[in-house]
């Protein structure tokens, strides 16, 4: 999709569709779009539609108007109001991006090739030109996303939006808007890349093929990328990673990607769980549970995409990305319940459940991360079904040993719409993982609940001397129904949050250094 900026009075721009974001029809601003002081030629038609009750300005409402003798062939009214149960008019990032996504979906449905979005009035006042440009371009690209690699024929009734034009009257604001559009396009492109990786079938994304893809994207982004094969992993004494992979004919890989910041800066490590297919191993899953286990590498996809995106930004930290990659399969060589593995830090693990494999490979990465003396480590993983029971598809579970790091993640979540909710890490959870024969079990011996916190407690045993946060994304990496902003089972969740958090942290440090 081509995104351009045009300096003009919006009502004078010839276009296939002109987007008007309309707040609720009650109150003094009834029928007056947020993003444009409505020209006189359009005002009667819009107000009539609102006053008739055909359009109320609520969230997710879409209405088409066809003005006579106007440069715009269509007016697209999009509700910028609240949903049922919400008390007041929303002014948040998710609401704006939802409006844009709804508009893109409406255009695709009617095969409208072009959408013009005026950036003026309350919209510009509310977000500013730079943020508005970022949010609009980001949402439009993500809403336009489709995964069609394996489709032999294109869908006839779902044509992509080909052109998005942002219209402003003040030429002095163009540079700010352009900067926002560029950043939004970059974030959306890497989120789409993460979705692409997630959507690939497991036979097209083995650990080796994932590593090859990571090498290619790292080279494009300016990241270094070291790939450790099975023999090199053995030299690192990563017994837990080798143990998970030993049942598969596809050998594991361990990836270390790195980019230096523009100056001497604190190190941030991102870790992504990369189980390219999870059968459960000998603790085998049901057919229904196994069907979507190609998505068990979603954490690795998000971490890789975020690292590549950050490497292309001026406010990048010294960043390391660690990706343990393996398949978890049953065979005569597979890991057995009761086996004991030794991680690279020497800690021994009793494997109570071979389907709790993600924490085993993450443990190796967390232990390995210590050699970089990081300021912070964040891991992303589709770790537990329990987080879905706790939070549903609404938010990821956040567990951290550092309140400042947790606070930064929450702030980034609010700014990106990728929501998190903090869960506890009580000492009792770690005690429930005590083993009679090894240093730790990978799963509690009894049914004690709190599955998400127990998974994080296991990981915490491999954290040594650094601030750490764990994001359990099992409920948000994959969605059960498509939405306008994410018309795909795979969401690419976490890319925008990680980029926002890391870049803002580094920008603060750069600003302090200049004082």
Short mmCIF file of C-alpha atoms in Angstrom, two decimals:
data_model
loop_
_atom_site.label_atom_id
_atom_site.label_comp_id
_atom_site.label_asym_id
_atom_site.label_seq_id
_atom_site.Cartn_x
_atom_site.Cartn_y
_atom_site.Cartn_z
CA UNK A 1 0.00 0.00 0.00
CA UNK A 2 1.32 3.42 -0.98
CA UNK A 3 1.06 6.14 1.68
CA UNK A 4 1.36 9.78 0.62
CA UNK A 5 0.86 13.21 2.20
CA UNK A 6 -1.04 15.91 0.35
CA UNK A 7 -1.17 19.59 1.29
CA UNK A 8 -4.63 20.81 0.41
CA UNK A 9 -8.01 21.72 1.76
CA UNK A 10 -9.47 18.23 2.37
CA UNK A 11 -12.79 19.05 0.73
CA UNK A 12 -10.92 19.91 -2.48
CA UNK A 13 -9.06 16.59 -2.84
CA UNK A 14 -10.42 14.28 -5.55
CA UNK A 15 -10.49 10.78 -4.09
CA UNK A 16 -12.41 7.52 -4.08
CA UNK A 17 -13.29 7.88 -0.39
CA UNK A 18 -12.87 10.62 2.23
CA UNK A 19 -12.82 9.43 5.84
CA UNK A 20 -14.75 11.43 8.44
CA UNK A 21 -14.35 10.31 12.06
CA UNK A 22 -17.61 11.14 13.79
CA UNK A 23 -18.04 11.29 17.59
CA UNK A 24 -21.36 10.25 19.17
CA UNK A 25 -24.37 12.16 17.90
CA UNK A 26 -25.34 13.48 21.34
CA UNK A 27 -23.98 16.77 22.67
CA UNK A 28 -22.92 20.05 21.08
CA UNK A 29 -20.65 18.43 18.47
CA UNK A 30 -23.31 16.09 17.08
CA UNK A 31 -22.50 15.15 13.51
CA UNK A 32 -19.25 17.15 13.41
CA UNK A 33 -16.26 15.00 12.45
CA UNK A 34 -13.28 14.91 14.77
CA UNK A 35 -10.66 15.09 12.03
CA UNK A 36 -12.11 17.83 9.82
CA UNK A 37 -14.10 21.05 10.19
CA UNK A 38 -16.88 19.84 7.90
CA UNK A 39 -17.30 21.86 4.70
CA UNK A 40 -20.73 23.37 4.16
CA UNK A 41 -21.36 21.20 1.11
CA UNK A 42 -21.11 18.01 3.23
CA UNK A 43 -22.67 19.20 6.50
CA UNK A 44 -26.40 18.74 5.73
CA UNK A 45 -26.01 15.17 4.48
CA UNK A 46 -23.89 14.10 7.44
CA UNK A 47 -26.12 15.75 10.03
CA UNK A 48 -29.24 14.32 8.41
CA UNK A 49 -27.77 10.81 8.61
CA UNK A 50 -26.92 11.35 12.27
CA UNK A 51 -30.24 12.97 13.23
CA UNK A 52 -32.24 10.21 11.55
CA UNK A 53 -30.63 7.65 13.86
CA UNK A 54 -29.10 5.77 10.94
CA UNK A 55 -25.67 6.67 12.27
CA UNK A 56 -24.93 7.29 15.94
CA UNK A 57 -21.15 7.64 15.97
CA UNK A 58 -20.55 4.62 18.17
CA UNK A 59 -17.46 2.47 17.92
CA UNK A 60 -17.36 0.12 14.92
CA UNK A 61 -20.15 1.99 13.07
CA UNK A 62 -19.54 2.57 9.36
CA UNK A 63 -21.76 4.45 6.93
CA UNK A 64 -21.28 5.46 3.30
CA UNK A 65 -22.54 8.71 1.74
CA UNK A 66 -22.39 9.63 -1.93
CA UNK A 67 -22.27 13.44 -2.27
CA UNK A 68 -23.27 15.09 -5.53
CA UNK A 69 -20.87 17.39 -7.37
CA UNK A 70 -18.03 16.88 -4.90
CA UNK A 71 -14.38 15.93 -5.45
CA UNK A 72 -14.80 12.94 -3.13
CA UNK A 73 -16.76 10.12 -4.74
CA UNK A 74 -17.73 8.80 -1.31
CA UNK A 75 -17.81 9.98 2.28
CA UNK A 76 -16.96 7.25 4.74
CA UNK A 77 -18.45 8.00 8.17
CA UNK A 78 -16.66 6.07 10.89
CA UNK A 79 -17.86 6.10 14.48
CA UNK A 80 -15.34 7.52 16.93
CA UNK A 81 -17.51 7.02 19.97
CA UNK A 82 -17.72 4.60 22.82
CA UNK A 83 -18.84 1.01 22.95
CA UNK A 84 -21.80 -0.13 25.02
CA UNK A 85 -20.83 -0.03 28.67
CA UNK A 86 -18.17 2.66 28.24
CA UNK A 87 -18.95 5.79 30.18
CA UNK A 88 -17.32 8.53 28.15
CA UNK A 89 -15.86 9.38 24.78
CA UNK A 90 -12.62 7.46 24.21
CA UNK A 91 -9.39 9.25 23.41
CA UNK A 92 -7.00 6.34 23.28
CA UNK A 93 -4.58 4.83 20.80
CA UNK A 94 -6.64 1.62 20.41
CA UNK A 95 -9.79 3.59 19.54
CA UNK A 96 -8.10 5.64 16.83
CA UNK A 97 -6.45 2.60 15.32
CA UNK A 98 -9.73 0.70 15.43
CA UNK A 99 -11.44 3.51 13.48
CA UNK A 100 -8.74 3.38 10.80
CA UNK A 101 -8.92 -0.41 10.67
CA UNK A 102 -12.71 -0.31 10.31
CA UNK A 103 -12.33 2.16 7.44
CA UNK A 104 -9.79 -0.03 5.65
CA UNK A 105 -12.04 -3.08 6.08
CA UNK A 106 -14.99 -1.14 4.66
CA UNK A 107 -12.95 -0.06 1.64
CA UNK A 108 -11.76 -3.60 1.00
CA UNK A 109 -15.29 -4.93 1.17
CA UNK A 110 -16.42 -2.60 -1.64
CA UNK A 111 -13.09 -2.79 -3.53
CA UNK A 112 -12.50 0.93 -2.98
CA UNK A 113 -8.84 1.40 -3.97
CA UNK A 114 -8.06 4.71 -2.26
CA UNK A 115 -8.76 6.32 1.11
CA UNK A 116 -8.07 9.95 2.06
CA UNK A 117 -7.74 10.79 5.75
CA UNK A 118 -7.72 14.47 6.78
CA UNK A 119 -5.40 15.06 9.74
CA UNK A 120 -6.86 18.21 11.25
CA UNK A 121 -9.18 19.51 13.95
CA UNK A 122 -9.55 17.50 17.13
CA UNK A 123 -7.54 14.58 15.76
CA UNK A 124 -4.42 16.72 15.31
CA UNK A 125 -4.98 18.44 18.66
CA UNK A 126 -5.45 15.15 20.47
CA UNK A 127 -2.44 13.23 19.18
CA UNK A 128 -0.17 15.74 17.45
CA UNK A 129 1.01 15.34 13.88
CA UNK A 130 3.82 12.87 14.50
CA UNK A 131 1.82 10.43 16.61
CA UNK A 132 -1.26 10.74 14.40
CA UNK A 133 0.83 9.91 11.34
CA UNK A 134 2.34 6.90 13.07
CA UNK A 135 -0.94 5.52 14.39
CA UNK A 136 -2.85 5.98 11.14
CA UNK A 137 -0.21 4.44 8.88
CA UNK A 138 0.44 1.61 11.33
CA UNK A 139 -3.24 0.72 11.64
CA UNK A 140 -3.92 0.96 7.90
CA UNK A 141 -1.05 -1.37 6.98
CA UNK A 142 -1.96 -3.90 9.67
CA UNK A 143 -5.63 -3.85 8.67
CA UNK A 144 -4.62 -4.37 5.04
CA UNK A 145 -2.56 -7.45 5.97
CA UNK A 146 -3.46 -10.85 4.53
CA UNK A 147 -1.47 -14.09 4.49
CA UNK A 148 -1.99 -15.47 0.99
CA UNK A 149 1.24 -17.42 0.38
CA UNK A 150 -0.56 -20.72 -0.03
CA UNK A 151 -3.70 -19.48 -1.81
CA UNK A 152 -3.82 -20.55 -5.46
CA UNK A 153 -6.38 -17.85 -6.31
CA UNK A 154 -6.91 -14.39 -4.79
CA UNK A 155 -10.16 -13.70 -2.98
CA UNK A 156 -12.44 -11.92 -5.42
CA UNK A 157 -14.43 -9.95 -2.84
CA UNK A 158 -11.55 -8.77 -0.66
CA UNK A 159 -9.29 -6.48 -2.65
CA UNK A 160 -6.49 -4.67 -0.82
CA UNK A 161 -6.50 -0.94 -0.28
CA UNK A 162 -3.87 0.34 -2.70
CA UNK A 163 -3.47 3.97 -1.62
CA UNK A 164 -3.73 5.95 1.62
CA UNK A 165 -3.46 9.74 1.47
CA UNK A 166 -3.09 11.88 4.59
CA UNK A 167 -4.33 15.40 3.92
CA UNK A 168 -3.15 18.51 5.77
CA UNK A 169 -3.60 22.20 5.05
CA UNK A 170 -0.53 23.45 6.92
CA UNK A 171 2.66 22.76 4.95
CA UNK A 172 4.75 23.45 8.07
CA UNK A 173 3.34 20.29 9.68
CA UNK A 174 4.44 18.00 6.85
CA UNK A 175 7.84 17.05 8.29
CA UNK A 176 6.32 15.95 11.60
CA UNK A 177 3.61 13.96 9.85
CA UNK A 178 6.14 12.33 7.52
CA UNK A 179 8.29 11.25 10.47
CA UNK A 180 5.28 9.63 12.10
CA UNK A 181 4.20 7.90 8.89
CA UNK A 182 7.71 6.52 8.40
CA UNK A 183 7.88 5.12 11.93
CA UNK A 184 4.36 3.69 11.73
CA UNK A 185 5.19 2.03 8.43
CA UNK A 186 8.32 0.47 9.90
CA UNK A 187 6.48 -0.86 12.96
CA UNK A 188 3.65 -2.26 10.86
CA UNK A 189 6.01 -3.89 8.37
CA UNK A 190 7.88 -5.75 11.11
CA UNK A 191 4.65 -6.71 12.85
CA UNK A 192 3.44 -8.11 9.52
CA UNK A 193 6.72 -10.01 9.21
CA UNK A 194 6.13 -11.57 12.63
CA UNK A 195 2.62 -12.56 11.51
CA UNK A 196 4.06 -14.10 8.36
CA UNK A 197 6.44 -16.24 10.41
CA UNK A 198 3.64 -17.31 12.72
CA UNK A 199 1.37 -18.24 9.83
CA UNK A 200 3.92 -20.44 8.08
CA UNK A 201 3.22 -24.17 8.49
CA UNK A 202 5.68 -26.14 10.56
CA UNK A 203 7.07 -27.98 7.52
CA UNK A 204 8.11 -24.58 6.11
CA UNK A 205 9.59 -23.27 9.37
CA UNK A 206 11.79 -25.86 11.03
CA UNK A 207 14.46 -24.55 13.43
CA UNK A 208 16.98 -24.57 10.58
CA UNK A 209 14.66 -22.68 8.20
CA UNK A 210 13.80 -20.17 10.95
CA UNK A 211 17.52 -19.58 11.48
CA UNK A 212 18.04 -18.98 7.76
CA UNK A 213 15.19 -16.47 7.71
CA UNK A 214 16.61 -14.71 10.78
CA UNK A 215 20.06 -14.46 9.16
CA UNK A 216 18.58 -12.87 6.05
CA UNK A 217 16.48 -10.33 7.96
CA UNK A 218 19.32 -9.53 10.34
CA UNK A 219 21.60 -8.73 7.41
CA UNK A 220 18.95 -6.43 5.93
CA UNK A 221 18.55 -4.61 9.27
CA UNK A 222 22.18 -4.24 10.30
CA UNK A 223 22.15 -6.88 13.03
CA UNK A 224 24.88 -9.44 13.50
CA UNK A 225 23.55 -13.00 13.72
CA UNK A 226 25.35 -16.05 15.09
CA UNK A 227 23.70 -19.43 14.55
CA UNK A 228 24.68 -22.26 16.90
CA UNK A 229 23.99 -25.70 15.44
CA UNK A 230 23.45 -28.89 17.42
CA UNK A 231 27.16 -29.54 17.99
CA UNK A 232 27.79 -25.96 19.09
CA UNK A 233 24.77 -26.13 21.42
CA UNK A 234 26.30 -29.25 22.92
CA UNK A 235 29.57 -27.37 23.45
CA UNK A 236 27.58 -24.70 25.32
CA UNK A 237 26.22 -27.53 27.51
CA UNK A 238 22.62 -26.54 26.88
CA UNK A 239 21.20 -29.88 27.95
CA UNK A 240 17.65 -28.59 28.35
CA UNK A 241 17.47 -27.29 24.76
CA UNK A 242 19.00 -30.51 23.43
CA UNK A 243 16.62 -32.58 25.53
CA UNK A 244 13.51 -30.91 24.14
CA UNK A 245 14.79 -31.35 20.57
CA UNK A 246 16.02 -34.94 20.81
CA UNK A 247 12.70 -36.48 19.74
CA UNK A 248 12.64 -34.63 16.42
CA UNK A 249 14.47 -35.32 13.17
CA UNK A 250 14.87 -31.53 12.83
CA UNK A 251 17.81 -30.46 15.02
CA UNK A 252 17.70 -27.38 17.26
CA UNK A 253 19.31 -24.01 16.74
CA UNK A 254 20.31 -21.23 19.12
CA UNK A 255 20.52 -17.72 17.68
CA UNK A 256 22.35 -14.68 19.04
CA UNK A 257 21.54 -11.42 17.26
CA UNK A 258 23.13 -8.14 18.29
CA UNK A 259 23.20 -4.46 17.40
CA UNK A 260 25.18 -1.68 19.04
CA UNK A 261 23.56 1.60 19.93
CA UNK A 262 24.89 4.92 18.64
CA UNK A 263 26.82 5.38 21.89
CA UNK A 264 27.88 3.37 24.92
CA UNK A 265 24.58 2.29 26.36
CA UNK A 266 23.00 -0.22 28.68
CA UNK A 267 22.31 -3.64 27.22
CA UNK A 268 18.77 -4.92 26.77
CA UNK A 269 18.23 -8.59 25.96
CA UNK A 270 15.11 -9.87 24.22
CA UNK A 271 14.36 -13.59 24.36
CA UNK A 272 11.71 -15.39 22.32
CA UNK A 273 10.43 -18.93 22.74
CA UNK A 274 10.91 -20.71 19.42
CA UNK A 275 9.15 -24.07 19.49
CA UNK A 276 8.44 -24.41 15.77
CA UNK A 277 5.98 -27.21 16.46
CA UNK A 278 4.79 -28.58 19.78
CA UNK A 279 3.19 -32.00 19.84
CA UNK A 280 3.66 -32.13 23.60
CA UNK A 281 6.31 -34.81 23.21
CA UNK A 282 5.52 -38.04 25.04
CA UNK A 283 3.12 -36.05 27.25
CA UNK A 284 1.25 -35.73 24.00
CA UNK A 285 -1.45 -33.17 23.31
CA UNK A 286 -4.92 -33.98 22.02
CA UNK A 287 -5.54 -33.55 18.29
CA UNK A 288 -7.60 -30.43 18.99
CA UNK A 289 -4.89 -28.88 21.16
CA UNK A 290 -2.14 -29.79 18.70
CA UNK A 291 -3.77 -28.23 15.65
CA UNK A 292 -2.43 -24.72 16.23
CA UNK A 293 0.92 -25.63 17.73
CA UNK A 294 2.79 -24.22 14.76
CA UNK A 295 2.19 -20.93 16.60
CA UNK A 296 4.36 -21.98 19.54
CA UNK A 297 7.21 -19.96 18.04
CA UNK A 298 5.29 -16.69 18.31
CA UNK A 299 7.58 -15.31 21.00
CA UNK A 300 10.63 -15.86 18.80
CA UNK A 301 8.87 -14.24 15.84
CA UNK A 302 8.01 -11.14 17.88
CA UNK A 303 11.45 -10.86 19.46
CA UNK A 304 13.20 -11.20 16.08
CA UNK A 305 10.91 -8.65 14.41
CA UNK A 306 11.30 -6.17 17.28
CA UNK A 307 15.10 -6.51 17.19
CA UNK A 308 15.19 -5.91 13.42
CA UNK A 309 12.91 -2.89 13.78
CA UNK A 310 14.95 -1.39 16.63
CA UNK A 311 18.17 -1.81 14.65
CA UNK A 312 16.74 0.60 12.07
CA UNK A 313 15.85 3.34 14.56
CA UNK A 314 18.16 6.14 15.76
CA UNK A 315 17.10 5.63 19.38
CA UNK A 316 18.28 2.02 19.59
CA UNK A 317 20.00 0.55 22.65
CA UNK A 318 22.75 -2.02 22.72
CA UNK A 319 20.39 -4.86 21.94
CA UNK A 320 20.85 -8.62 22.09
CA UNK A 321 18.18 -11.04 20.89
CA UNK A 322 18.38 -14.70 21.94
CA UNK A 323 16.25 -17.28 20.13
CA UNK A 324 16.27 -20.93 21.26
CA UNK A 325 14.63 -22.95 18.46
CA UNK A 326 13.43 -26.56 18.60
CA UNK A 327 10.64 -28.97 17.71
CA UNK A 328 8.97 -30.96 20.49
CA UNK A 329 8.11 -34.36 19.00
CA UNK A 330 7.46 -37.91 20.26
CA UNK A 331 9.73 -40.72 19.10
CA UNK A 332 11.92 -43.51 20.41
CA UNK A 333 14.55 -40.86 21.10
CA UNK A 334 12.21 -38.39 22.78
CA UNK A 335 12.55 -36.89 26.22
CA UNK A 336 10.67 -38.93 28.86
CA UNK A 337 8.77 -37.79 31.94
CA UNK A 338 11.15 -38.29 34.83
CA UNK A 339 14.33 -37.60 32.86
CA UNK A 340 16.85 -35.18 34.34
CA UNK A 341 18.51 -32.51 32.19
CA UNK A 342 21.40 -30.17 32.97
CA UNK A 343 21.19 -26.56 31.76
CA UNK A 344 24.19 -24.49 30.68
CA UNK A 345 24.49 -22.92 34.14
CA UNK A 346 24.82 -26.36 35.75
CA UNK A 347 21.33 -26.42 37.25
CA UNK A 348 19.60 -29.81 37.00
CA UNK A 349 15.97 -30.13 35.96
CA UNK A 350 13.58 -33.02 36.57
CA UNK A 351 11.21 -33.18 33.60
CA UNK A 352 7.81 -33.89 35.11
CA UNK A 353 5.92 -33.00 31.92
CA UNK A 354 7.41 -33.01 28.42
CA UNK A 355 4.64 -30.62 27.33
CA UNK A 356 6.12 -27.97 29.62
CA UNK A 357 9.01 -27.67 27.18
CA UNK A 358 8.98 -23.95 26.47
CA UNK A 359 10.31 -23.11 29.91
CA UNK A 360 13.17 -25.57 29.36
CA UNK A 361 14.53 -23.82 26.28
CA UNK A 362 13.88 -20.37 27.77
CA UNK A 363 15.87 -21.39 30.85
CA UNK A 364 18.94 -21.86 28.65
CA UNK A 365 18.52 -18.43 27.07
CA UNK A 366 17.99 -16.73 30.44
CA UNK A 367 21.12 -18.34 31.85
CA UNK A 368 23.10 -17.44 28.71
CA UNK A 369 21.86 -13.82 28.87
CA UNK A 370 23.90 -13.19 32.02
CA UNK A 371 27.16 -13.08 30.07
CA UNK A 372 26.06 -9.78 28.46
CA UNK A 373 25.65 -8.09 31.89
CA UNK A 374 22.27 -6.72 30.79
CA UNK A 375 20.38 -3.84 32.31
CA UNK A 376 17.16 -5.69 31.53
CA UNK A 377 15.97 -8.95 30.00
CA UNK A 378 12.48 -9.46 28.59
CA UNK A 379 11.27 -12.84 27.39
CA UNK A 380 8.15 -13.52 25.34
CA UNK A 381 6.58 -16.95 25.24
CA UNK A 382 3.37 -18.77 24.47
CA UNK A 383 4.04 -20.46 27.77
CA UNK A 384 0.81 -21.53 29.47
CA UNK A 385 -2.84 -22.18 28.77
CA UNK A 386 -3.44 -20.89 32.29
CA UNK A 387 -2.89 -17.29 31.20
CA UNK A 388 -5.85 -17.65 28.84
CA UNK A 389 -8.02 -18.79 31.75
CA UNK A 390 -6.85 -15.78 33.76
CA UNK A 391 -6.95 -13.00 31.15
CA UNK A 392 -8.60 -14.34 27.99
CA UNK A 393 -7.52 -12.85 24.67
CA UNK A 394 -7.52 -9.33 26.12
CA UNK A 395 -4.04 -9.05 27.64
CA UNK A 396 -0.72 -10.81 28.08
CA UNK A 397 0.45 -11.89 31.50
CA UNK A 398 3.36 -9.85 32.88
CA UNK A 399 5.58 -11.17 35.65
CA UNK A 400 8.71 -9.34 36.72
CA UNK A 401 11.32 -9.11 39.46
CA UNK A 402 11.79 -5.36 38.90
CA UNK A 403 9.11 -2.71 39.42
CA UNK A 404 10.79 -0.13 37.16
CA UNK A 405 10.99 -2.56 34.25
CA UNK A 406 7.40 -3.68 34.81
CA UNK A 407 6.31 -0.04 34.87
CA UNK A 408 8.04 0.69 31.57
CA UNK A 409 6.36 -2.29 29.96
CA UNK A 410 2.96 -1.16 31.24
CA UNK A 411 3.56 2.34 29.89
CA UNK A 412 4.51 0.95 26.48
CA UNK A 413 1.44 -1.28 26.55
CA UNK A 414 -0.81 1.74 27.10
CA UNK A 415 0.82 3.62 24.21
CA UNK A 416 0.57 0.73 21.74
CA UNK A 417 -2.69 -0.93 22.73
CA UNK A 418 -0.88 -4.23 23.39
CA UNK A 419 -2.21 -4.66 26.89
CA UNK A 420 -0.58 -6.46 29.79
CA UNK A 421 -1.68 -7.39 33.29
CA UNK A 422 0.80 -8.07 36.07
CA UNK A 423 0.58 -11.42 37.85
CA UNK A 424 2.33 -12.34 41.10
CA UNK A 425 5.61 -14.18 41.63
CA UNK A 426 5.23 -15.40 45.20
CA UNK A 427 7.93 -17.56 46.76
CA UNK A 428 5.41 -20.36 47.27
CA UNK A 429 5.30 -20.92 43.50
CA UNK A 430 9.02 -21.72 43.40
CA UNK A 431 8.70 -24.01 46.43
CA UNK A 432 6.05 -25.99 44.55
CA UNK A 433 8.72 -26.80 41.96
CA UNK A 434 11.13 -28.45 44.39
CA UNK A 435 12.40 -31.84 43.21
CA UNK A 436 13.48 -34.83 45.28
CA UNK A 437 16.20 -35.80 42.79
CA UNK A 438 17.20 -32.59 40.97
CA UNK A 439 17.54 -28.87 41.61
CA UNK A 440 14.07 -28.08 40.24
CA UNK A 441 11.05 -29.63 38.51
CA UNK A 442 9.61 -28.13 35.35
CA UNK A 443 6.03 -28.68 36.59
CA UNK A 444 4.44 -28.91 40.05
CA UNK A 445 3.97 -32.37 41.54
CA UNK A 446 0.41 -31.55 42.61
CA UNK A 447 -2.49 -29.59 41.16
CA UNK A 448 -1.84 -26.25 42.77
CA UNK A 449 -3.25 -23.87 40.14
CA UNK A 450 -1.64 -20.57 39.11
CA UNK A 451 -0.10 -22.16 36.04
CA UNK A 452 1.16 -18.89 34.56
CA UNK A 453 2.92 -17.90 37.78
CA UNK A 454 4.43 -21.37 38.23
CA UNK A 455 5.83 -21.20 34.70
CA UNK A 456 7.40 -17.83 35.48
CA UNK A 457 8.68 -19.09 38.83
CA UNK A 458 10.58 -21.84 37.02
CA UNK A 459 12.13 -19.26 34.69
CA UNK A 460 13.10 -17.03 37.62
CA UNK A 461 15.39 -19.79 38.88
CA UNK A 462 17.62 -19.16 35.85
CA UNK A 463 17.70 -15.37 36.22
CA UNK A 464 20.89 -14.15 37.86
CA UNK A 465 21.53 -10.54 38.83
CA UNK A 466 19.52 -8.58 36.29
CA UNK A 467 16.10 -6.99 35.95
CA UNK A 468 13.81 -9.44 34.21
CA UNK A 469 10.28 -9.48 32.86
CA UNK A 470 8.35 -12.39 31.44
CA UNK A 471 5.46 -11.88 29.02
CA UNK A 472 3.17 -14.90 28.69
CA UNK A 473 1.58 -14.26 25.30
CA UNK A 474 -0.21 -17.58 24.86
CA UNK A 475 -3.63 -15.89 24.84
CA UNK A 476 -2.76 -12.91 22.62
CA UNK A 477 -0.31 -14.28 20.04
CA UNK A 478 -3.14 -16.13 18.32
CA UNK A 479 -6.76 -15.01 18.16
CA UNK A 480 -9.85 -17.16 17.72
CA UNK A 481 -11.64 -14.70 15.44
CA UNK A 482 -10.28 -12.12 13.04
CA UNK A 483 -10.69 -8.40 13.69
CA UNK A 484 -10.35 -5.37 11.40
CA UNK A 485 -6.98 -4.46 12.92
CA UNK A 486 -5.78 -8.06 12.74
CA UNK A 487 -7.49 -10.00 9.93
CA UNK A 488 -5.30 -13.02 10.68
CA UNK A 489 -5.12 -15.77 13.28
CA UNK A 490 -1.57 -14.65 14.02
CA UNK A 491 -1.35 -11.23 15.66
CA UNK A 492 2.37 -10.38 15.76
CA UNK A 493 1.71 -9.33 19.35
CA UNK A 494 4.63 -7.77 21.19
CA UNK A 495 6.58 -6.20 18.33
CA UNK A 496 5.15 -2.72 18.82
CA UNK A 497 5.28 -2.93 22.62
CA UNK A 498 8.95 -3.98 22.68
CA UNK A 499 9.99 -1.35 20.15
CA UNK A 500 8.12 1.36 22.06
CA UNK A 501 9.62 0.38 25.40
CA UNK A 502 13.22 -0.06 24.22
CA UNK A 503 13.33 3.02 21.99
CA UNK A 504 11.72 5.27 24.61
CA UNK A 505 14.14 4.04 27.27
CA UNK A 506 17.09 4.73 24.99
CA UNK A 507 15.71 8.14 23.96
CA UNK A 508 15.52 9.11 27.64
CA UNK A 509 19.13 8.03 28.14
CA UNK A 510 20.30 9.97 25.07
CA UNK A 511 18.43 13.05 26.24
CA UNK A 512 19.99 12.84 29.71
CA UNK A 513 23.47 12.46 28.19
CA UNK A 514 23.04 15.67 26.18
CA UNK A 515 22.19 17.75 29.25
#
